[in-house]
PDB file of C-alpha atoms in Angstrom:
ATOM      1  CA  MET X  47      65.900 136.802  19.428  1.00  0.00           C
ATOM      2  CA  ALA X  48      68.859 134.963  17.897  1.00  0.00           C
ATOM      3  CA  ALA X  49      70.933 132.543  19.924  1.00  0.00           C
ATOM      4  CA  ALA X  50      74.024 134.064  21.481  1.00  0.00           C
ATOM      5  CA  PHE X  51      77.579 132.918  22.089  1.00  0.00           C
ATOM      6  CA  GLN X  52      80.368 134.267  24.272  1.00  0.00           C
ATOM      7  CA  VAL X  53      82.963 136.434  22.588  1.00  0.00           C
ATOM      8  CA  HIS X  54      86.281 137.763  23.859  1.00  0.00           C
ATOM      9  CA  ILE X  55      87.757 140.475  21.628  1.00  0.00           C
ATOM     10  CA  LEU X  56      91.201 141.348  22.915  1.00  0.00           C
ATOM     11  CA  ALA X  57      93.522 143.979  21.468  1.00  0.00           C
ATOM     12  CA  ALA X  58      97.190 144.164  22.438  1.00  0.00           C
ATOM     13  CA  ASP X  59      96.574 147.072  24.814  1.00  0.00           C
ATOM     14  CA  LYS X  60      93.042 146.427  26.102  1.00  0.00           C
ATOM     15  CA  THR X  61      89.975 144.243  26.232  1.00  0.00           C
ATOM     16  CA  PHE X  62      87.796 145.592  23.411  1.00  0.00           C
ATOM     17  CA  TYR X  63      84.652 143.610  24.303  1.00  0.00           C
ATOM     18  CA  GLU X  64      83.751 140.537  26.315  1.00  0.00           C
ATOM     19  CA  GLY X  65      80.234 139.237  26.581  1.00  0.00           C
ATOM     20  CA  PRO X  66      77.309 137.779  24.659  1.00  0.00           C
ATOM     21  CA  CYS X  67      77.158 138.173  20.905  1.00  0.00           C
ATOM     22  CA  GLU X  68      74.588 137.144  18.277  1.00  0.00           C
ATOM     23  CA  SER X  69      76.842 137.517  15.226  1.00  0.00           C
ATOM     24  CA  LEU X  70      80.454 138.367  14.477  1.00  0.00           C
ATOM     25  CA  THR X  71      81.897 139.021  11.015  1.00  0.00           C
ATOM     26  CA  ILE X  72      85.655 139.229  10.602  1.00  0.00           C
ATOM     27  CA  PRO X  73      88.010 139.593   7.633  1.00  0.00           C
ATOM     28  CA  THR X  74      90.229 136.518   7.266  1.00  0.00           C
ATOM     29  CA  SER X  75      92.704 135.219   4.760  1.00  0.00           C
ATOM     30  CA  ASP X  76      89.849 133.105   3.298  1.00  0.00           C
ATOM     31  CA  GLY X  77      87.434 136.062   3.007  1.00  0.00           C
ATOM     32  CA  GLU X  78      84.871 137.327   5.493  1.00  0.00           C
ATOM     33  CA  HIS X  79      83.708 134.829   8.092  1.00  0.00           C
ATOM     34  CA  CYS X  80      80.354 135.288   9.794  1.00  0.00           C
ATOM     35  CA  ILE X  81      80.176 133.493  13.111  1.00  0.00           C
ATOM     36  CA  LEU X  82      76.842 132.637  14.714  1.00  0.00           C
ATOM     37  CA  ALA X  83      75.948 130.570  17.781  1.00  0.00           C
ATOM     38  CA  HIS X  84      77.135 126.955  17.648  1.00  0.00           C
ATOM     39  CA  HIS X  85      79.596 127.639  14.809  1.00  0.00           C
ATOM     40  CA  SER X  86      81.929 124.760  14.065  1.00  0.00           C
ATOM     41  CA  SER X  87      85.384 124.886  15.622  1.00  0.00           C
ATOM     42  CA  MET X  88      87.969 126.818  13.645  1.00  0.00           C
ATOM     43  CA  ILE X  89      91.142 128.862  13.849  1.00  0.00           C
ATOM     44  CA  ALA X  90      91.861 131.515  11.224  1.00  0.00           C
ATOM     45  CA  ALA X  91      94.209 134.411  10.559  1.00  0.00           C
ATOM     46  CA  ILE X  92      92.559 137.843  10.713  1.00  0.00           C
ATOM     47  CA  LEU X  93      93.474 140.474   8.155  1.00  0.00           C
ATOM     48  CA  PRO X  94      93.215 144.237   8.662  1.00  0.00           C
ATOM     49  CA  GLY X  95      89.672 145.320   7.926  1.00  0.00           C
ATOM     50  CA  THR X  96      86.235 145.903   9.353  1.00  0.00           C
ATOM     51  CA  MET X  97      84.840 143.711  12.106  1.00  0.00           C
ATOM     52  CA  ARG X  98      81.066 143.736  12.630  1.00  0.00           C
ATOM     53  CA  TYR X  99      79.408 142.372  15.748  1.00  0.00           C
ATOM     54  CA  ARG X 100      75.934 142.430  17.252  1.00  0.00           C
ATOM     55  CA  ARG X 101      75.197 142.172  20.942  1.00  0.00           C
ATOM     56  CA  PRO X 102      71.786 140.734  21.897  1.00  0.00           C
ATOM     57  CA  GLY X 103      69.008 143.277  21.338  1.00  0.00           C
ATOM     58  CA  GLU X 104      71.334 145.905  19.847  1.00  0.00           C
ATOM     59  CA  GLU X 105      72.260 147.212  16.418  1.00  0.00           C
ATOM     60  CA  THR X 106      75.298 145.866  14.603  1.00  0.00           C
ATOM     61  CA  GLN X 107      78.477 147.716  15.559  1.00  0.00           C
ATOM     62  CA  THR X 108      81.694 148.070  13.575  1.00  0.00           C
ATOM     63  CA  ALA X 109      85.351 148.373  14.428  1.00  0.00           C
ATOM     64  CA  ALA X 110      88.611 148.746  12.533  1.00  0.00           C
ATOM     65  CA  ILE X 111      90.851 145.803  13.368  1.00  0.00           C
ATOM     66  CA  SER X 112      94.452 144.976  12.621  1.00  0.00           C
ATOM     67  CA  PRO X 113      95.972 141.544  11.962  1.00  0.00           C
ATOM     68  CA  GLY X 114      95.480 138.768  14.454  1.00  0.00           C
ATOM     69  CA  MET X 115      93.729 135.441  14.873  1.00  0.00           C
ATOM     70  CA  VAL X 116      90.310 134.042  15.754  1.00  0.00           C
ATOM     71  CA  LYS X 117      89.521 130.786  17.507  1.00  0.00           C
ATOM     72  CA  VAL X 118      85.999 129.325  17.682  1.00  0.00           C
ATOM     73  CA  GLU X 119      85.360 126.407  20.021  1.00  0.00           C
ATOM     74  CA  HIS X 120      82.452 125.211  22.189  1.00  0.00           C
ATOM     75  CA  ASN X 121      80.245 128.245  21.431  1.00  0.00           C
ATOM     76  CA  GLU X 122      83.005 130.632  22.519  1.00  0.00           C
ATOM     77  CA  VAL X 123      84.978 132.928  20.244  1.00  0.00           C
ATOM     78  CA  LEU X 124      88.379 134.407  21.003  1.00  0.00           C
ATOM     79  CA  VAL X 125      89.584 137.261  18.803  1.00  0.00           C
ATOM     80  CA  LEU X 126      93.190 138.396  19.315  1.00  0.00           C
ATOM     81  CA  VAL X 127      94.269 141.452  17.308  1.00  0.00           C
ATOM     82  CA  ASP X 128      96.957 144.100  17.553  1.00  0.00           C
ATOM     83  CA  SER X 129      94.322 146.841  17.676  1.00  0.00           C
ATOM     84  CA  ALA X 130      90.554 147.292  17.566  1.00  0.00           C
ATOM     85  CA  GLU X 131      88.957 150.736  17.335  1.00  0.00           C
ATOM     86  CA  ARG X 132      85.368 151.912  17.271  1.00  0.00           C
ATOM     87  CA  PRO X 133      84.650 154.527  14.560  1.00  0.00           C
ATOM     88  CA  GLU X 134      84.037 157.242  17.140  1.00  0.00           C
ATOM     89  CA  ASP X 135      87.485 156.582  18.657  1.00  0.00           C
ATOM     90  CA  ILE X 136      89.363 156.958  15.371  1.00  0.00           C
ATOM     91  CA  ASP X 137      91.151 160.259  14.873  1.00  0.00           C
ATOM     92  CA  ALA X 138      90.659 160.822  11.115  1.00  0.00           C
ATOM     93  CA  ALA X 139      93.255 163.612  10.937  1.00  0.00           C
ATOM     94  CA  ARG X 140      95.878 161.410  12.593  1.00  0.00           C
ATOM     95  CA  ALA X 141      95.011 158.487  10.298  1.00  0.00           C
ATOM     96  CA  ARG X 142      95.389 160.764   7.252  1.00  0.00           C
ATOM     97  CA  ARG X 143      98.801 161.919   8.527  1.00  0.00           C
ATOM     98  CA  GLU X 144      99.868 158.301   9.070  1.00  0.00           C
ATOM     99  CA  ALA X 145      98.731 157.400   5.538  1.00  0.00           C
ATOM    100  CA  ASP X 146     100.644 160.355   4.064  1.00  0.00           C
ATOM    101  CA  GLU X 147     103.799 159.479   6.018  1.00  0.00           C
ATOM    102  CA  ALA X 148     103.547 155.829   4.982  1.00  0.00           C
ATOM    103  CA  MET X 149     103.106 156.808   1.320  1.00  0.00           C
ATOM    104  CA  GLU X 150     106.197 159.009   1.564  1.00  0.00           C
ATOM    105  CA  ALA X 151     108.185 156.156   3.145  1.00  0.00           C
ATOM    106  CA  ILE X 152     107.071 153.806   0.345  1.00  0.00           C
ATOM    107  CA  LEU X 153     108.202 156.330  -2.258  1.00  0.00           C
ATOM    108  CA  GLN X 154     111.608 156.621  -0.547  1.00  0.00           C
ATOM    109  CA  LYS X 155     112.313 152.972  -1.489  1.00  0.00           C
ATOM    110  CA  LYS X 156     114.454 152.209   1.521  1.00  0.00           C
ATOM    111  CA  SER X 157     115.170 148.707   2.820  1.00  0.00           C
ATOM    112  CA  ARG X 158     112.728 145.842   2.290  1.00  0.00           C
ATOM    113  CA  GLN X 159     111.846 145.857   5.993  1.00  0.00           C
ATOM    114  CA  GLU X 160     111.135 149.609   6.015  1.00  0.00           C
ATOM    115  CA  TYR X 161     109.026 149.178   2.879  1.00  0.00           C
ATOM    116  CA  GLN X 162     106.982 146.381   4.484  1.00  0.00           C
ATOM    117  CA  VAL X 163     106.470 148.407   7.671  1.00  0.00           C
ATOM    118  CA  ALA X 164     105.336 151.389   5.598  1.00  0.00           C
ATOM    119  CA  GLN X 165     102.923 149.189   3.639  1.00  0.00           C
ATOM    120  CA  ALA X 166     101.437 147.800   6.864  1.00  0.00           C
ATOM    121  CA  THR X 167     101.126 151.312   8.318  1.00  0.00           C
ATOM    122  CA  LEU X 168      99.419 152.528   5.158  1.00  0.00           C
ATOM    123  CA  ALA X 169      96.978 149.589   5.158  1.00  0.00           C
ATOM    124  CA  ARG X 170      96.082 150.231   8.799  1.00  0.00           C
ATOM    125  CA  ALA X 171      95.588 153.981   8.265  1.00  0.00           C
ATOM    126  CA  LEU X 172      93.429 153.478   5.164  1.00  0.00           C
ATOM    127  CA  ASN X 173      91.359 150.836   6.973  1.00  0.00           C
ATOM    128  CA  ARG X 174      90.793 153.193   9.922  1.00  0.00           C
ATOM    129  CA  LEU X 175      89.647 155.943   7.519  1.00  0.00           C
ATOM    130  CA  ARG X 176      87.357 153.502   5.672  1.00  0.00           C
ATOM    131  CA  VAL X 177      85.688 152.369   8.916  1.00  0.00           C
ATOM    132  CA  LYS X 178      85.394 155.946  10.147  1.00  0.00           C
ATOM    133  CA  SER X 179      83.797 157.199   6.917  1.00  0.00           C
ATOM    134  CA  SER X 180      81.449 154.217   6.472  1.00  0.00           C
ATOM    135  CA  THR X 181      79.703 154.999   9.751  1.00  0.00           C
ATOM    136  CA  GLY X 182      79.368 158.730   9.198  1.00  0.00           C
ATOM    137  CA  HIS X 183      81.779 159.675  11.996  1.00  0.00           C
ATOM    138  CA  MET X 184      84.152 161.760   9.852  1.00  0.00           C
ATOM    139  CA  GLU X 185      85.370 165.051  11.253  1.00  0.00           C
TER     140      GLU X 185
END
C-alpha cells in the first residue's frame, strides 16, 4: 500500500472530499501535477480540467474541476476550486446547453467582458462533458 497524505478538496459551495489520499493529479498552469505523500511544498494555480485522486485501497476517481489553487505543505494538500463534480453528478444535457449558449454568446461579439465570461462558460461546459464521457457516464 502506498503512503498516504491528507487532502482537503473544497469547492465554493461544498466540501468535495476530505481525508487520506495516495495520489492526486491536478491540471495547473505548468501542466499536470501529480502529488504523492511527502511532496515538496508548493502553491500553484489550477486550470479547468480533470482532477484524478486515489483514496487508500480504492480505484482512481475523477472529477471535473474549475479554476482555483492548490497548496502542498507538511504532507497536507489543500485544493480550493470554484466547482468540483464527479462524472455521475454531471448533467450532460445541461452542459451541452451551456456550451451551445456560450458559443452563441461568443458569436454575438458583445463586450470584452461578456466575451471572456462566455469563453470561461464554454471551457467549463466542454470540460464537464469531457470528464463525463471519459468515464462512460454519458446519458
